[in-house]
PDB file of C-alpha atoms in Angstrom:
ATOM      1  CA  MET A   1     -44.838 -38.099 -57.082  1.00 83.00           C
ATOM      2  CA  LEU A   2     -47.529 -35.888 -55.579  1.00 88.00           C
ATOM      3  CA  GLN A   3     -49.919 -38.837 -55.320  1.00 90.00           C
ATOM      4  CA  TRP A   4     -47.244 -40.779 -53.428  1.00 91.00           C
ATOM      5  CA  LEU A   5     -46.824 -37.874 -50.988  1.00 91.00           C
ATOM      6  CA  ILE A   6     -50.576 -37.691 -50.459  1.00 92.00           C
ATOM      7  CA  ASN A   7     -50.674 -41.416 -49.688  1.00 92.00           C
ATOM      8  CA  HIS A   8     -47.549 -41.604 -47.514  1.00 92.00           C
ATOM      9  CA  ASN A   9     -46.933 -38.220 -45.882  1.00 91.00           C
ATOM     10  CA  PRO A  10     -49.353 -36.884 -43.253  1.00 91.00           C
ATOM     11  CA  HIS A  11     -48.507 -33.282 -44.225  1.00 92.00           C
ATOM     12  CA  TYR A  12     -50.071 -33.902 -47.654  1.00 91.00           C
ATOM     13  CA  ALA A  13     -53.016 -36.043 -46.468  1.00 90.00           C
ATOM     14  CA  THR A  14     -55.595 -33.278 -46.972  1.00 93.00           C
ATOM     15  CA  TYR A  15     -54.570 -32.531 -50.561  1.00 92.00           C
ATOM     16  CA  HIS A  16     -56.518 -33.817 -53.538  1.00 92.00           C
ATOM     17  CA  ILE A  17     -55.399 -33.942 -57.161  1.00 92.00           C
ATOM     18  CA  ASN A  18     -58.003 -32.514 -59.508  1.00 93.00           C
ATOM     19  CA  ASN A  19     -57.472 -34.478 -62.723  1.00 90.00           C
ATOM     20  CA  THR A  20     -59.849 -32.208 -64.665  1.00 93.00           C
ATOM     21  CA  ILE A  21     -57.560 -29.242 -64.016  1.00 88.00           C
ATOM     22  CA  ILE A  22     -54.451 -31.268 -64.798  1.00 87.00           C
ATOM     23  CA  GLU A  23     -55.942 -32.463 -68.093  1.00 88.00           C
ATOM     24  CA  SER A  24     -56.765 -28.847 -69.033  1.00 87.00           C
ATOM     25  CA  LEU A  25     -53.086 -27.853 -68.837  1.00 85.00           C
ATOM     26  CA  PRO A  26     -51.112 -27.725 -72.088  1.00 85.00           C
ATOM     27  CA  GLU A  27     -48.956 -30.778 -72.776  1.00 85.00           C
ATOM     28  CA  ASP A  28     -46.044 -28.603 -73.799  1.00 87.00           C
ATOM     29  CA  GLY A  29     -45.564 -25.020 -72.759  1.00 85.00           C
ATOM     30  CA  VAL A  30     -46.707 -22.667 -70.033  1.00 86.00           C
ATOM     31  CA  PRO A  31     -50.370 -21.955 -69.224  1.00 85.00           C
ATOM     32  CA  ILE A  32     -51.612 -18.546 -70.458  1.00 85.00           C
ATOM     33  CA  LYS A  33     -52.408 -17.309 -66.918  1.00 85.00           C
ATOM     34  CA  ILE A  34     -48.795 -17.866 -65.879  1.00 86.00           C
ATOM     35  CA  LEU A  35     -47.416 -16.275 -69.058  1.00 87.00           C
ATOM     36  CA  ALA A  36     -49.588 -13.213 -68.427  1.00 89.00           C
ATOM     37  CA  ALA A  37     -47.894 -12.695 -65.040  1.00 89.00           C
ATOM     38  CA  ILE A  38     -44.341 -12.898 -66.376  1.00 86.00           C
ATOM     39  CA  LYS A  39     -42.354  -9.706 -66.829  1.00 80.00           C
ATOM     40  CA  GLN A  40     -39.065  -9.627 -68.702  1.00 80.00           C
ATOM     41  CA  GLU A  41     -36.384  -7.429 -67.163  1.00 77.00           C
ATOM     42  CA  GLU A  42     -33.097  -6.458 -68.791  1.00 81.00           C
ATOM     43  CA  ASP A  43     -31.371  -5.405 -65.546  1.00 83.00           C
ATOM     44  CA  VAL A  44     -29.888  -8.628 -64.097  1.00 79.00           C
ATOM     45  CA  GLY A  45     -29.050  -6.806 -60.853  1.00 81.00           C
ATOM     46  CA  ILE A  46     -32.743  -6.899 -60.009  1.00 80.00           C
ATOM     47  CA  ILE A  47     -32.579 -10.697 -59.891  1.00 75.00           C
ATOM     48  CA  ASP A  48     -29.925 -10.597 -57.173  1.00 75.00           C
ATOM     49  CA  ALA A  49     -31.872  -7.993 -55.203  1.00 77.00           C
ATOM     50  CA  GLU A  50     -35.109 -10.001 -55.384  1.00 74.00           C
ATOM     51  CA  MET A  51     -33.368 -13.248 -54.472  1.00 70.00           C
ATOM     52  CA  ASP A  52     -31.704 -11.670 -51.427  1.00 67.00           C
ATOM     53  CA  ALA A  53     -35.104 -10.623 -50.115  1.00 63.00           C
ATOM     54  CA  TYR A  54     -36.662 -14.060 -49.714  1.00 64.00           C
ATOM     55  CA  VAL A  55     -34.345 -16.929 -50.679  1.00 54.00           C
ATOM     56  CA  PRO A  56     -31.693 -17.779 -48.094  1.00 63.00           C
ATOM     57  CA  GLU A  57     -28.416 -19.122 -49.379  1.00 65.00           C
ATOM     58  CA  ALA A  58     -28.427 -22.909 -49.213  1.00 65.00           C
ATOM     59  CA  PRO A  59     -26.224 -24.356 -46.465  1.00 62.00           C
ATOM     60  CA  THR A  60     -23.303 -26.551 -47.387  1.00 62.00           C
ATOM     61  CA  VAL A  61     -24.154 -30.217 -46.829  1.00 62.00           C
ATOM     62  CA  ILE A  62     -21.405 -32.275 -45.225  1.00 61.00           C
ATOM     63  CA  LEU A  63     -21.872 -36.030 -45.257  1.00 63.00           C
ATOM     64  CA  ASP A  64     -20.343 -38.143 -42.526  1.00 62.00           C
ATOM     65  CA  PRO A  65     -18.230 -40.728 -44.416  1.00 64.00           C
ATOM     66  CA  ASN A  66     -18.677 -43.201 -41.552  1.00 68.00           C
ATOM     67  CA  ASP A  67     -22.465 -43.002 -41.384  1.00 63.00           C
ATOM     68  CA  ASN A  68     -24.546 -42.722 -44.554  1.00 58.00           C
ATOM     69  CA  SER A  69     -27.730 -42.084 -42.582  1.00 57.00           C
ATOM     70  CA  GLN A  70     -26.580 -38.725 -41.216  1.00 53.00           C
ATOM     71  CA  CYS A  71     -25.727 -35.437 -42.817  1.00 54.00           C
ATOM     72  CA  PHE A  72     -24.603 -32.214 -41.227  1.00 51.00           C
ATOM     73  CA  TYR A  73     -25.077 -28.659 -42.424  1.00 50.00           C
ATOM     74  CA  ASP A  74     -22.278 -26.151 -42.292  1.00 50.00           C
ATOM     75  CA  LEU A  75     -24.283 -23.039 -41.472  1.00 53.00           C
ATOM     76  CA  ASP A  76     -21.208 -20.822 -41.287  1.00 51.00           C
ATOM     77  CA  LYS A  77     -20.729 -20.849 -45.062  1.00 46.00           C
TER      78      LYS A  77
END
């Protein structure tokens, strides 16, 4: 998918896939450097507080039944 974006989307044209790095990743599991940065928290309220800080609520998508090429976002929801 990323290679397709690089080939077909000008926003990704300057990116390069480093196959050596990709081949060094584990086939199954999470790389050690990522695991080292993970912190487990028992208080689930923290998740809501963190999410409110940087992830906006997704708008409701409304599709026009008469035109499949258009979609509208209900930003009031």
